[in-house]
PDB file of N, CA and C in Angstrom:
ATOM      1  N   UNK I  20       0.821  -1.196   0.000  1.00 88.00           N
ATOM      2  CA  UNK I  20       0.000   0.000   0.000  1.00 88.00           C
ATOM      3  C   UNK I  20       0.865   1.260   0.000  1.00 88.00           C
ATOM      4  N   UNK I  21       1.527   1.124   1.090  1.00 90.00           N
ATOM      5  CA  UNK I  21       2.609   2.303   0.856  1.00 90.00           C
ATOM      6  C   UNK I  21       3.997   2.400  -0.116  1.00 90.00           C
ATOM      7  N   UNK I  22       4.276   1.447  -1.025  1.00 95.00           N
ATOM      8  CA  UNK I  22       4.714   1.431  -1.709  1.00 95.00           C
ATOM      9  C   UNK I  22       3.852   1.760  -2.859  1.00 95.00           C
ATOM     10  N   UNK I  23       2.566   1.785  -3.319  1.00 95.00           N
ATOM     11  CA  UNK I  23       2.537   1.803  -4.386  1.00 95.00           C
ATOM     12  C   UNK I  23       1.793   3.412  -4.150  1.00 95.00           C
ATOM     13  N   UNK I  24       1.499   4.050  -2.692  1.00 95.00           N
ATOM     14  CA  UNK I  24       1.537   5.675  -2.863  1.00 95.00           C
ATOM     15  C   UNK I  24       2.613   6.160  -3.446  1.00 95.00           C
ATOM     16  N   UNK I  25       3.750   5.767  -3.298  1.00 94.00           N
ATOM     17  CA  UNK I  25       4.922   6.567  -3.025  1.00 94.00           C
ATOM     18  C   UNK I  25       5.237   6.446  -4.769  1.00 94.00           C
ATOM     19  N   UNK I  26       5.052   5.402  -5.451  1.00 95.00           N
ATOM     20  CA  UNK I  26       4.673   5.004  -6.852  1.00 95.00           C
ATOM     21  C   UNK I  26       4.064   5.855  -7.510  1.00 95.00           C
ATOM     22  N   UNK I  27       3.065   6.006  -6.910  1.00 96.00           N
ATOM     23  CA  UNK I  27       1.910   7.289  -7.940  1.00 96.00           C
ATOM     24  C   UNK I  27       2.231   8.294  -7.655  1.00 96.00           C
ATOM     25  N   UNK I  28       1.972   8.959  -6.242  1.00 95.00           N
ATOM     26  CA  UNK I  28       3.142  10.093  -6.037  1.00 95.00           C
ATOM     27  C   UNK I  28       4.462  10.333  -7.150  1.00 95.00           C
ATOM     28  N   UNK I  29       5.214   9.628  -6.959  1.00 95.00           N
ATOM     29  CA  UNK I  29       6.476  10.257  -7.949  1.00 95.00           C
ATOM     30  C   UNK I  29       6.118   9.980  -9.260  1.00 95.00           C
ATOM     31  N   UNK I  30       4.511   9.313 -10.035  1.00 97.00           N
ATOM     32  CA  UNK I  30       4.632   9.436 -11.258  1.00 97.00           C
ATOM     33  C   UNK I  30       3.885  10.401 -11.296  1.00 97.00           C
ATOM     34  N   UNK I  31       3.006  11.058 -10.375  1.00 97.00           N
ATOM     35  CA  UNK I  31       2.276  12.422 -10.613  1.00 97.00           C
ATOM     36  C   UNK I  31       3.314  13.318 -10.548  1.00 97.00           C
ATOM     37  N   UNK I  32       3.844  13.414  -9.712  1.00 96.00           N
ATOM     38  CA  UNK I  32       4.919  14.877  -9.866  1.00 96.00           C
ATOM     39  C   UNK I  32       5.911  14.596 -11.017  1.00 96.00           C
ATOM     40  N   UNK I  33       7.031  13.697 -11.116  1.00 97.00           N
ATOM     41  CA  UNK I  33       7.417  13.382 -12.698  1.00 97.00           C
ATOM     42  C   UNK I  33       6.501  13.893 -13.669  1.00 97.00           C
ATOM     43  N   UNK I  34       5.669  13.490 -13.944  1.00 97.00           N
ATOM     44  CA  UNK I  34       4.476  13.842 -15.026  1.00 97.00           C
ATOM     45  C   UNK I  34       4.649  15.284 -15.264  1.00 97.00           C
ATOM     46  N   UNK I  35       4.051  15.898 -13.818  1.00 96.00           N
ATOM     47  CA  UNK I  35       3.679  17.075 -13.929  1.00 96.00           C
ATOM     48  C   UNK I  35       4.947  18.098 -14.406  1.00 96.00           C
ATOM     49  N   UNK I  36       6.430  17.964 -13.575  1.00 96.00           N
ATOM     50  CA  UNK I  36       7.507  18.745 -13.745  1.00 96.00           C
ATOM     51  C   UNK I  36       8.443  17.893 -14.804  1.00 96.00           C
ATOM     52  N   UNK I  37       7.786  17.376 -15.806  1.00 97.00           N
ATOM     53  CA  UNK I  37       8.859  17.156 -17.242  1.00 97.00           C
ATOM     54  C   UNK I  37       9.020  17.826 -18.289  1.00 97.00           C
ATOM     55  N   UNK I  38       7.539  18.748 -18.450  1.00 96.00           N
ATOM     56  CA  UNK I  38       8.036  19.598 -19.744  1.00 96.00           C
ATOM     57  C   UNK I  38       8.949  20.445 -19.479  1.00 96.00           C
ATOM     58  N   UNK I  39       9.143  20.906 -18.050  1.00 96.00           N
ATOM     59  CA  UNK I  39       9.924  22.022 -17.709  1.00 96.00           C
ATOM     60  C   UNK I  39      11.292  21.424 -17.769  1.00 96.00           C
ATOM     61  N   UNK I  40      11.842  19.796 -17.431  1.00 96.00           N
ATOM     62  CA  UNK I  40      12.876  19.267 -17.619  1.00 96.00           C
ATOM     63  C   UNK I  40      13.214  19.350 -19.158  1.00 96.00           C
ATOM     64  N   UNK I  41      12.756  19.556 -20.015  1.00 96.00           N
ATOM     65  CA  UNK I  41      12.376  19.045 -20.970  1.00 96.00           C
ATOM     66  C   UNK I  41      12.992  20.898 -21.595  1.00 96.00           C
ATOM     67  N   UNK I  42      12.295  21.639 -21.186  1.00 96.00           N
ATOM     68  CA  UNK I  42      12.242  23.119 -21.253  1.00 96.00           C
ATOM     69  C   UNK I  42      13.864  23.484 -20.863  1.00 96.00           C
ATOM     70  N   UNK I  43      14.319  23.095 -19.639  1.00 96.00           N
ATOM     71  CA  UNK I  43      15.434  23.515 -19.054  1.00 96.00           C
ATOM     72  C   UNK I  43      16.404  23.299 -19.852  1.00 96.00           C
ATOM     73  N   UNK I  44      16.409  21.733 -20.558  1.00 96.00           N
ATOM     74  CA  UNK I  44      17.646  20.959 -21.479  1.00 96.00           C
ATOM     75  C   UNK I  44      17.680  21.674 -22.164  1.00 96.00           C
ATOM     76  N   UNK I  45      16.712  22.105 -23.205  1.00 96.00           N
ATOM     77  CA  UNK I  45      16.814  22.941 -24.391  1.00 96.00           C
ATOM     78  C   UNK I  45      17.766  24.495 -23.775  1.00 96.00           C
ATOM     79  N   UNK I  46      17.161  25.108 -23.272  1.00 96.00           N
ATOM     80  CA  UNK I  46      17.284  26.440 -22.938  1.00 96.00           C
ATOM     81  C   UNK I  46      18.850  26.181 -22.701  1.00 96.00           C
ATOM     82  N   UNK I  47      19.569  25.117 -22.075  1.00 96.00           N
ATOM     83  CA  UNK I  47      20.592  24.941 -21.802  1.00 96.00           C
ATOM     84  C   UNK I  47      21.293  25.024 -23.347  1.00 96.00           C
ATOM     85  N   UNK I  48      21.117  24.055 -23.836  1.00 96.00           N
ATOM     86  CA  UNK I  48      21.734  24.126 -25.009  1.00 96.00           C
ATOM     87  C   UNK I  48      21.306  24.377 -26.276  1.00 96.00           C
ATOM     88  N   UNK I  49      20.882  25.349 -26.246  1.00 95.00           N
ATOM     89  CA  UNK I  49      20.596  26.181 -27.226  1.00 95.00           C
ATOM     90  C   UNK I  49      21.756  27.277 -27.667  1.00 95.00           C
ATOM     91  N   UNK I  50      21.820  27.408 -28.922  1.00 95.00           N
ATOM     92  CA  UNK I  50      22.621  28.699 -28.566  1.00 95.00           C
ATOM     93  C   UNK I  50      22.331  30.253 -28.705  1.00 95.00           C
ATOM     94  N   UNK I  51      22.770  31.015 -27.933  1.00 93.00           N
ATOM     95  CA  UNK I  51      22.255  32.692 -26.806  1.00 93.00           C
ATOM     96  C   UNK I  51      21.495  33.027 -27.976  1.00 93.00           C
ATOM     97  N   UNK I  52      20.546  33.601 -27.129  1.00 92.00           N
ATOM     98  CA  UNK I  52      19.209  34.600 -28.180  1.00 92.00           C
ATOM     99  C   UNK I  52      18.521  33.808 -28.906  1.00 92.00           C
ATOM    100  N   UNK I  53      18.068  32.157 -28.635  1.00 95.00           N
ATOM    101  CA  UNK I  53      17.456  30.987 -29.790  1.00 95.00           C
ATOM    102  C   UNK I  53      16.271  31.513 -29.093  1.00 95.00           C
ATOM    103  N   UNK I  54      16.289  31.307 -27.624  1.00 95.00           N
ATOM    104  CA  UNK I  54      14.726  31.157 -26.890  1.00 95.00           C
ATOM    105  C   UNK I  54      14.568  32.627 -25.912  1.00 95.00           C
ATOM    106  N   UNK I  55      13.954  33.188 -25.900  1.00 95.00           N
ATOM    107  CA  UNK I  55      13.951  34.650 -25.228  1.00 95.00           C
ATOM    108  C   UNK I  55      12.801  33.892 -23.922  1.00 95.00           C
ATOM    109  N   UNK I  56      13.668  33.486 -22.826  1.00 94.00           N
ATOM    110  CA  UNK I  56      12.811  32.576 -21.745  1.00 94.00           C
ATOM    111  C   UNK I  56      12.170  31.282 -22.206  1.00 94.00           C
ATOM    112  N   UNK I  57      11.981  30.859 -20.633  1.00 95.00           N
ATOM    113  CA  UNK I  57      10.804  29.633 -20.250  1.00 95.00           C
ATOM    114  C   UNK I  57       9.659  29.234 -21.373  1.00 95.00           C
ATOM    115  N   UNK I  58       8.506  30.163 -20.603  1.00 96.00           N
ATOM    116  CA  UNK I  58       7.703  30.507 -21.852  1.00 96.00           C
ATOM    117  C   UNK I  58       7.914  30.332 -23.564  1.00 96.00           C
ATOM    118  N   UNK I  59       8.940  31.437 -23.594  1.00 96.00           N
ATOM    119  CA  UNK I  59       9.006  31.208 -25.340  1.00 96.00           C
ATOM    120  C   UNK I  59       9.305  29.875 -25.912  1.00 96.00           C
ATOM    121  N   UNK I  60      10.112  29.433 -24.960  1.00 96.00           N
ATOM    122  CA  UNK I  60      10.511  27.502 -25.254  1.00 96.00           C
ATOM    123  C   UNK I  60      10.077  27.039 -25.357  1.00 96.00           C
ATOM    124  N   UNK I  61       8.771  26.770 -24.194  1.00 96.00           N
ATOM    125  CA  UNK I  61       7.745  26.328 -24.089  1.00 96.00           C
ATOM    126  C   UNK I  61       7.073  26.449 -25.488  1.00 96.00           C
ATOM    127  N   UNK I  62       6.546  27.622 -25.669  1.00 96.00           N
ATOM    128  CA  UNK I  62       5.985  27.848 -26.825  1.00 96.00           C
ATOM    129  C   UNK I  62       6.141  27.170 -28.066  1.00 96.00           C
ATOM    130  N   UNK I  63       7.594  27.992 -28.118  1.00 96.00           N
ATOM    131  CA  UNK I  63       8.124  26.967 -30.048  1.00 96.00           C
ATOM    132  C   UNK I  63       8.228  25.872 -29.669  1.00 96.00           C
ATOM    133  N   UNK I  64       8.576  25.380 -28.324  1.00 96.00           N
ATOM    134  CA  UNK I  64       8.711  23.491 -28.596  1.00 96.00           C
ATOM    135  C   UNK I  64       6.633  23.103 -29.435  1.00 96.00           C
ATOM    136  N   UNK I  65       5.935  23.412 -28.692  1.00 96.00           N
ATOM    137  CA  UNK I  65       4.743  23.258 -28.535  1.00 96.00           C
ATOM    138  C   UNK I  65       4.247  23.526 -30.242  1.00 96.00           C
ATOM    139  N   UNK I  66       4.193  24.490 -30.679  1.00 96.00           N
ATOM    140  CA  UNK I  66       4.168  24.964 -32.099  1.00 96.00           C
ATOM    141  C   UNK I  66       4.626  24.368 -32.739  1.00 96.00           C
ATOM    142  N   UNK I  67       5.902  23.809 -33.028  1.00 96.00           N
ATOM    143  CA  UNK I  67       6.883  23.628 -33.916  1.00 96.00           C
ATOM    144  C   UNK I  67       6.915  22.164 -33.626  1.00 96.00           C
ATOM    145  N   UNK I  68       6.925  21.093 -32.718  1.00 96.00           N
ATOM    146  CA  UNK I  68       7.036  19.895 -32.263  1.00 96.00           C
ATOM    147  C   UNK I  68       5.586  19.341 -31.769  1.00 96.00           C
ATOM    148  N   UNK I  69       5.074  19.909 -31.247  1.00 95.00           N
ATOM    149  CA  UNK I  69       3.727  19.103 -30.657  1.00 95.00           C
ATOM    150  C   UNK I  69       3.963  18.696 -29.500  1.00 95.00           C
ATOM    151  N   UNK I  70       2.516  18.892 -28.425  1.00 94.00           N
ATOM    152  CA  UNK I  70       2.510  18.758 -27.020  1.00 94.00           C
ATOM    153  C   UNK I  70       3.247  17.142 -26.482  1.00 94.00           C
ATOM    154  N   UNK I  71       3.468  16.338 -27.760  1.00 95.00           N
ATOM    155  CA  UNK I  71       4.248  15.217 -27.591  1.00 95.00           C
ATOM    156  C   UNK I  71       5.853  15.404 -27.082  1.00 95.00           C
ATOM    157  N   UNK I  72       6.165  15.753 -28.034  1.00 95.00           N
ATOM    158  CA  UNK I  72       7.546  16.724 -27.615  1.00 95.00           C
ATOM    159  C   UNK I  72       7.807  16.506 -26.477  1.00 95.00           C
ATOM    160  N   UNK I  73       7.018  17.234 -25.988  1.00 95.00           N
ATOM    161  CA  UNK I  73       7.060  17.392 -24.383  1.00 95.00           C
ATOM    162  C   UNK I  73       7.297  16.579 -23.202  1.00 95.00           C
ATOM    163  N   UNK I  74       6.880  15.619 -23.591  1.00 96.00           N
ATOM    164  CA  UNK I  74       6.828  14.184 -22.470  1.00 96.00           C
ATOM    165  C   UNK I  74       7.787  13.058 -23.434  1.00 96.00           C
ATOM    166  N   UNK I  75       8.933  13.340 -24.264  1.00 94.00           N
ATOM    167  CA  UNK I  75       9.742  12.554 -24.491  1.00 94.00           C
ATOM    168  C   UNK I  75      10.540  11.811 -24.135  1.00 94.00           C
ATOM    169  N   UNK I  76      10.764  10.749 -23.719  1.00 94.00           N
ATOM    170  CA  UNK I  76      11.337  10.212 -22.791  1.00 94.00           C
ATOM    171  C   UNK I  76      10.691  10.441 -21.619  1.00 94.00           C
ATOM    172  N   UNK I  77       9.653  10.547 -21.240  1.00 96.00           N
ATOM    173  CA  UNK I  77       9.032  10.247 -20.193  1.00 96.00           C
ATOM    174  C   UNK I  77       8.764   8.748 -19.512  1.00 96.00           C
ATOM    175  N   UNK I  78       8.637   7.987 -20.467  1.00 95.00           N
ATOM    176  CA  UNK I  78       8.566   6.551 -20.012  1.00 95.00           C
ATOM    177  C   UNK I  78      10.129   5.856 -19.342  1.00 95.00           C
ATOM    178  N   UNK I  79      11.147   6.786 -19.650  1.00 95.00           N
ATOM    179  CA  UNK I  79      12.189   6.228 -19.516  1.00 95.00           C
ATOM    180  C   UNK I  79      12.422   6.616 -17.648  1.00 95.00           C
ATOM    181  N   UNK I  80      12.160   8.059 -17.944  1.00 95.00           N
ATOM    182  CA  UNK I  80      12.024   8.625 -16.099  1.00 95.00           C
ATOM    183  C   UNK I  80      11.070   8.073 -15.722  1.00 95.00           C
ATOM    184  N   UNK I  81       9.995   7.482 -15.853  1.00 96.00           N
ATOM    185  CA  UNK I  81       9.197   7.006 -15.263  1.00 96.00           C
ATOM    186  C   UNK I  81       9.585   5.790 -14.565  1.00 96.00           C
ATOM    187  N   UNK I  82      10.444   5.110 -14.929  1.00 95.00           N
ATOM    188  CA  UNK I  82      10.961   3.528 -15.058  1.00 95.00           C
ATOM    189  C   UNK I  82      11.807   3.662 -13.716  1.00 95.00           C
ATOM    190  N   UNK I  83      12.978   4.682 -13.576  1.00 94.00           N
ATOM    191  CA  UNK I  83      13.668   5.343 -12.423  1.00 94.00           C
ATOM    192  C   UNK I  83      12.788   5.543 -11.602  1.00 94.00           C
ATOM    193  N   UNK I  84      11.944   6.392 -12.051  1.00 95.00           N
ATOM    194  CA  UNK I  84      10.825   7.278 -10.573  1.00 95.00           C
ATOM    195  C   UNK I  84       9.959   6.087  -9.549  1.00 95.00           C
ATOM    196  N   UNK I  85       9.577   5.252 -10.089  1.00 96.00           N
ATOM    197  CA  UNK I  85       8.703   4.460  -9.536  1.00 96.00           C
ATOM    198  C   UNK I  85       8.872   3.856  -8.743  1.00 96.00           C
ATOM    199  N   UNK I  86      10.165   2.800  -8.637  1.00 95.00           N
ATOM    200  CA  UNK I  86      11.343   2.089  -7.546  1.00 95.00           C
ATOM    201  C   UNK I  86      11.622   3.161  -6.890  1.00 95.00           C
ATOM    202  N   UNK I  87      11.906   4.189  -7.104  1.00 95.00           N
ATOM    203  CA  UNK I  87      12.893   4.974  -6.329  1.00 95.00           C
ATOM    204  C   UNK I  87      11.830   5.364  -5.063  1.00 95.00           C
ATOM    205  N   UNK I  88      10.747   5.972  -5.357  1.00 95.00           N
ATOM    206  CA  UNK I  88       9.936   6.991  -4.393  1.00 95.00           C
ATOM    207  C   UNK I  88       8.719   5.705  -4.154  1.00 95.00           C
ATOM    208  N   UNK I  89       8.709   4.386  -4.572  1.00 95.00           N
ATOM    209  CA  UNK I  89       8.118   3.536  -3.649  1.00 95.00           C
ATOM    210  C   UNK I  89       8.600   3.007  -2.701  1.00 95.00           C
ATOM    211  N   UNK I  90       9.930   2.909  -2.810  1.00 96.00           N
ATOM    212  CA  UNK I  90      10.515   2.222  -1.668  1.00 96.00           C
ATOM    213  C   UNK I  90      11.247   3.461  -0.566  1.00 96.00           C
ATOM    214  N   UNK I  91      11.378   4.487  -0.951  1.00 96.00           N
ATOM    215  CA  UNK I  91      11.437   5.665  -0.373  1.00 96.00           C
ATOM    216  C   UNK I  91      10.400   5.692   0.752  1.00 96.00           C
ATOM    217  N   UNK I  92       8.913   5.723   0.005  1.00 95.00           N
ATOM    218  CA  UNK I  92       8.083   6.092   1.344  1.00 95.00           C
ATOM    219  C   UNK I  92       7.621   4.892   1.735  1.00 95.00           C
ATOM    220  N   UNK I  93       7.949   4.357   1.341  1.00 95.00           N
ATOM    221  CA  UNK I  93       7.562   2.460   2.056  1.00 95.00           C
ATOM    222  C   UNK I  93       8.046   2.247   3.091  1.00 95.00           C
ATOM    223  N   UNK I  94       9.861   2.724   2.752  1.00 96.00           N
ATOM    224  CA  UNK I  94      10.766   2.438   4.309  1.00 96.00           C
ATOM    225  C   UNK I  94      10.869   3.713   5.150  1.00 96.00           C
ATOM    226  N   UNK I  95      10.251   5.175   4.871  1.00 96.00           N
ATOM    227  CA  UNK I  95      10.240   5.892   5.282  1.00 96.00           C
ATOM    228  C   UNK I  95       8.739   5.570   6.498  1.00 96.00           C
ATOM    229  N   UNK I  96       7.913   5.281   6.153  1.00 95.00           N
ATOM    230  CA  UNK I  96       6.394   4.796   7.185  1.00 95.00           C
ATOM    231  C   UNK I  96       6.665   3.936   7.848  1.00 95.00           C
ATOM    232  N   UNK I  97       7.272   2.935   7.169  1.00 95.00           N
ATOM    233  CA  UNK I  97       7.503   1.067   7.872  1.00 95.00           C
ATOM    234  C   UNK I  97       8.592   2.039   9.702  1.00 95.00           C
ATOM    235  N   UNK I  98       9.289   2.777   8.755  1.00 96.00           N
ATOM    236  CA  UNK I  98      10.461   3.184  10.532  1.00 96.00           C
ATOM    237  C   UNK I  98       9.556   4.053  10.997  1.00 96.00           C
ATOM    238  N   UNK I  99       8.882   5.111  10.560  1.00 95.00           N
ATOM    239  CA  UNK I  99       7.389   5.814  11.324  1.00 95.00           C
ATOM    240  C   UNK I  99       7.218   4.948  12.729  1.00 95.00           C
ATOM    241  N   UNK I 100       6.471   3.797  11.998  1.00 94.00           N
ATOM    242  CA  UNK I 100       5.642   3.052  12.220  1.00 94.00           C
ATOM    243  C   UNK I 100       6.198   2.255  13.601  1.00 94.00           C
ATOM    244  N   UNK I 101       7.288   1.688  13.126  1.00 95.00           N
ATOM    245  CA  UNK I 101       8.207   0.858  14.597  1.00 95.00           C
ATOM    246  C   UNK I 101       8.236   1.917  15.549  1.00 95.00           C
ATOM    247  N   UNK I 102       8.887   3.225  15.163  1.00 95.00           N
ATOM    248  CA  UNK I 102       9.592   4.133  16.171  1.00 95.00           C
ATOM    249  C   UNK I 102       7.669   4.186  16.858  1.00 95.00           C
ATOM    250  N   UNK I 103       6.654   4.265  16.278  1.00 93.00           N
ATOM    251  CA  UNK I 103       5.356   4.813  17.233  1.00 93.00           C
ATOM    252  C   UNK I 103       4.944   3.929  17.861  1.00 93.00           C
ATOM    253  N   UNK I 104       5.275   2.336  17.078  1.00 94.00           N
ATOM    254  CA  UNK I 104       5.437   1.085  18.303  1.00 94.00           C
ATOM    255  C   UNK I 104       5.805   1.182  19.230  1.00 94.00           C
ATOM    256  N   UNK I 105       7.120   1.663  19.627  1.00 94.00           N
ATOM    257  CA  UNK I 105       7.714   0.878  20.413  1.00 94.00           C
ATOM    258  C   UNK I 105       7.676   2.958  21.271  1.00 94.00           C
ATOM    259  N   UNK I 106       7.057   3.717  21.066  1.00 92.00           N
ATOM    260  CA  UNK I 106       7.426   5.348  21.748  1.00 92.00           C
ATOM    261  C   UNK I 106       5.899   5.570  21.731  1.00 92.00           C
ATOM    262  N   UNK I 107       4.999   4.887  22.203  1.00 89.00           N
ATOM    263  CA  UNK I 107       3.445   5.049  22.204  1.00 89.00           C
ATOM    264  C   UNK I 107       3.347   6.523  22.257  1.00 89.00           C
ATOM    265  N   UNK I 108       3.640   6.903  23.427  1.00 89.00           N
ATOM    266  CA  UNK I 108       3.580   8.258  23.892  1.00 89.00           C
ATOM    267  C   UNK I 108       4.793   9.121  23.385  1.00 89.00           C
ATOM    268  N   UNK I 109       5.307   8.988  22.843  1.00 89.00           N
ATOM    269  CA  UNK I 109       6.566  10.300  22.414  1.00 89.00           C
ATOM    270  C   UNK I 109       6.629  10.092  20.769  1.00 89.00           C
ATOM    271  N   UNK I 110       6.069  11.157  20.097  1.00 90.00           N
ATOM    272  CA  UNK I 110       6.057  11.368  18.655  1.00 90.00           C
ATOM    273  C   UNK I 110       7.998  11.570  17.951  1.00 90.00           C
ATOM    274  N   UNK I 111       8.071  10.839  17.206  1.00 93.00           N
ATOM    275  CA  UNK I 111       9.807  10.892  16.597  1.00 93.00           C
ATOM    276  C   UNK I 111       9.587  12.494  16.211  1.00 93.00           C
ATOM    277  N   UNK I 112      11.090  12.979  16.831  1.00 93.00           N
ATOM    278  CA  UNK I 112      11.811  14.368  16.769  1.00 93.00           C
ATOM    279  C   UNK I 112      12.246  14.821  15.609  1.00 93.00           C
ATOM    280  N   UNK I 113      12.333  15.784  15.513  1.00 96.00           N
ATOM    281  CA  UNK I 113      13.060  16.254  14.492  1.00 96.00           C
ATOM    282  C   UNK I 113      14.544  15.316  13.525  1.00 96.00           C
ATOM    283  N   UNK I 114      15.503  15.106  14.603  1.00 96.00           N
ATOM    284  CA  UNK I 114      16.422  14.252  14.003  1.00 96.00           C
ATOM    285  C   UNK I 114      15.916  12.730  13.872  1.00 96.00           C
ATOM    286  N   UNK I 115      15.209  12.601  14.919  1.00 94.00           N
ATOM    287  CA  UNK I 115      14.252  10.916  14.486  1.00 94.00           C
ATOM    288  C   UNK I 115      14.286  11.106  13.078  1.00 94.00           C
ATOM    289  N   UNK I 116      13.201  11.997  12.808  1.00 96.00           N
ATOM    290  CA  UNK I 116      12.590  11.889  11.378  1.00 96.00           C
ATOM    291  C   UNK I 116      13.501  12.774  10.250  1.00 96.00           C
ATOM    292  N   UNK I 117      14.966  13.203  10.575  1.00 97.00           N
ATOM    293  CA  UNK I 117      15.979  13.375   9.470  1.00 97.00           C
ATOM    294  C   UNK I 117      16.668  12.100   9.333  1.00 97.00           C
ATOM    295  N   UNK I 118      16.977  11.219  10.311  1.00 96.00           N
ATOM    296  CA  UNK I 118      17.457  10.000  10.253  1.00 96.00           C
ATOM    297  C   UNK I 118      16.630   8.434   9.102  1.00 96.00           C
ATOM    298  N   UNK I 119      15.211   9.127   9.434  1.00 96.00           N
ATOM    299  CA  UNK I 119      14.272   8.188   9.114  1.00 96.00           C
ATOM    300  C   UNK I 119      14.411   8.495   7.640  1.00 96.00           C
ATOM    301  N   UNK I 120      14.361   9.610   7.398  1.00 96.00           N
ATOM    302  CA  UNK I 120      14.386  10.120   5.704  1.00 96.00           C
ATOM    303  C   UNK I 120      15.347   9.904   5.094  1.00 96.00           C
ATOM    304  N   UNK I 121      16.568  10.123   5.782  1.00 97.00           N
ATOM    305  CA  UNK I 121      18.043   9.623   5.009  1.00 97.00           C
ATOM    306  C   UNK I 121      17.762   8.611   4.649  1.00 97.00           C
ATOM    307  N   UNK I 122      17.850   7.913   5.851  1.00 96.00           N
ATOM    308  CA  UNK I 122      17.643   5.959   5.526  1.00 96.00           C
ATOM    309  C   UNK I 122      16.362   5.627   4.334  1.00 96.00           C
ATOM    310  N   UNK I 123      15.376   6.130   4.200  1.00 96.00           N
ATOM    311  CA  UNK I 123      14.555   5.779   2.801  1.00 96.00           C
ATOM    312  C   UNK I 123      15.033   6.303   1.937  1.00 96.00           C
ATOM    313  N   UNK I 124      15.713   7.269   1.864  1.00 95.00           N
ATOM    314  CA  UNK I 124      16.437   7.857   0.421  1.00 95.00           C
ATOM    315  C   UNK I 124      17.540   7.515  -0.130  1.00 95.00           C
ATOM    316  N   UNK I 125      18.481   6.753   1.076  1.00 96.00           N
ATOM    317  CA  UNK I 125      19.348   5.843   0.620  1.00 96.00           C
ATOM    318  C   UNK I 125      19.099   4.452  -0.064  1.00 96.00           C
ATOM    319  N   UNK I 126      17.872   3.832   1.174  1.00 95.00           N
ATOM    320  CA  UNK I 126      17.473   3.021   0.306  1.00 95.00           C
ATOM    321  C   UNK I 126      16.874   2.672  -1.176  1.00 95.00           C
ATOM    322  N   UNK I 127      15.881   3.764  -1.330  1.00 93.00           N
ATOM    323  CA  UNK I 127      14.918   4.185  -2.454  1.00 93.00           C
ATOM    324  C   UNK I 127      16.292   3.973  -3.640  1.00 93.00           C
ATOM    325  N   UNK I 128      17.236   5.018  -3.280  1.00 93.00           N
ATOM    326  CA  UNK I 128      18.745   4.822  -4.155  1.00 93.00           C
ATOM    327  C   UNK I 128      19.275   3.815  -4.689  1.00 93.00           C
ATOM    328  N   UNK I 129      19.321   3.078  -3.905  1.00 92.00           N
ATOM    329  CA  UNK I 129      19.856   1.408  -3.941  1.00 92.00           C
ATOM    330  C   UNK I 129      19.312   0.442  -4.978  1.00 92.00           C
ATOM    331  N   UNK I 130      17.619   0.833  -5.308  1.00 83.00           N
ATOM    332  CA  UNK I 130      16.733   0.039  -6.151  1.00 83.00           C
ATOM    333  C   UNK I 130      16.822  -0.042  -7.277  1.00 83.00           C
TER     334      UNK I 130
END
C-alpha cells in the first residue's frame, strides 16, 4: 500500500515537472538569443514539435521514478511506524525523522 503511494506520487509529480525538464535541457543548449525565456521555449517546442515533444522520454524517467519513491516512502512509514510502536507516547523528533528520511532515500537509491 505504501509502496505503491509513493509510486503514484512520484509518477504524478514526474508527469507534472517534465516539460519544464524538458524546457530547461533545451534552454541549456541552445545557442544565446534561440529562446527569449521559459515561456518562449515552451511555446516553439509546442508549435513547432507538438505537445508530444514534451513528455519525451518520459517513459524512460518514469521507469527510475517508480522504484525509487516507492521504496522511499515504504521504508520511510515502515520506521514511522516501529519508532510509534515501540514510543506510544513520544512522537519521533526532528532528528528521528531526518534519520528516518536519510535511511529511505538511501534506500529508495539502492533500487
Amino acid at each position: 500500500e505504501r509502496f505503491v503511494a509513493g509510486a503514484l506520487a512520484g509518477v504524478i509529480a514526474q508527469t507534472t515537472i517534465y516539460p519544464l525538464e524538458i524546457t530547461k535541457t533545451r534552454l541549456a543548449l541552445s545557442p544565446p538569443g534561440y529562446y527569449n525565456g521559459i515561456a518562449d521555449c515552451l511555446y516553439k517546442i509546442y508549435t513547432k514539435e507538438g505537445a508530444k515533444s514534451l513528455f519525451r522520454g518520459l517513459g524512460t524517467s518514469l521507469s527510475g521514478i517508480v522504484p525509487y519513491a516507492g521504496v522511499d516512502m515504504s521504508v520511510f512509514f515502515g520506521l514511522k511506524a516501529a519508532w510509534v510502536t515501540r514510543n506510544p507516547d513520544d512522537a519521533p523528533g526532528v532528528f528521528a525523522l531526518l534519520v528516518m528520511g536519510s535511511c529511505s532515500s538511501v534506500c529508495g537509491q539502492i533500487t
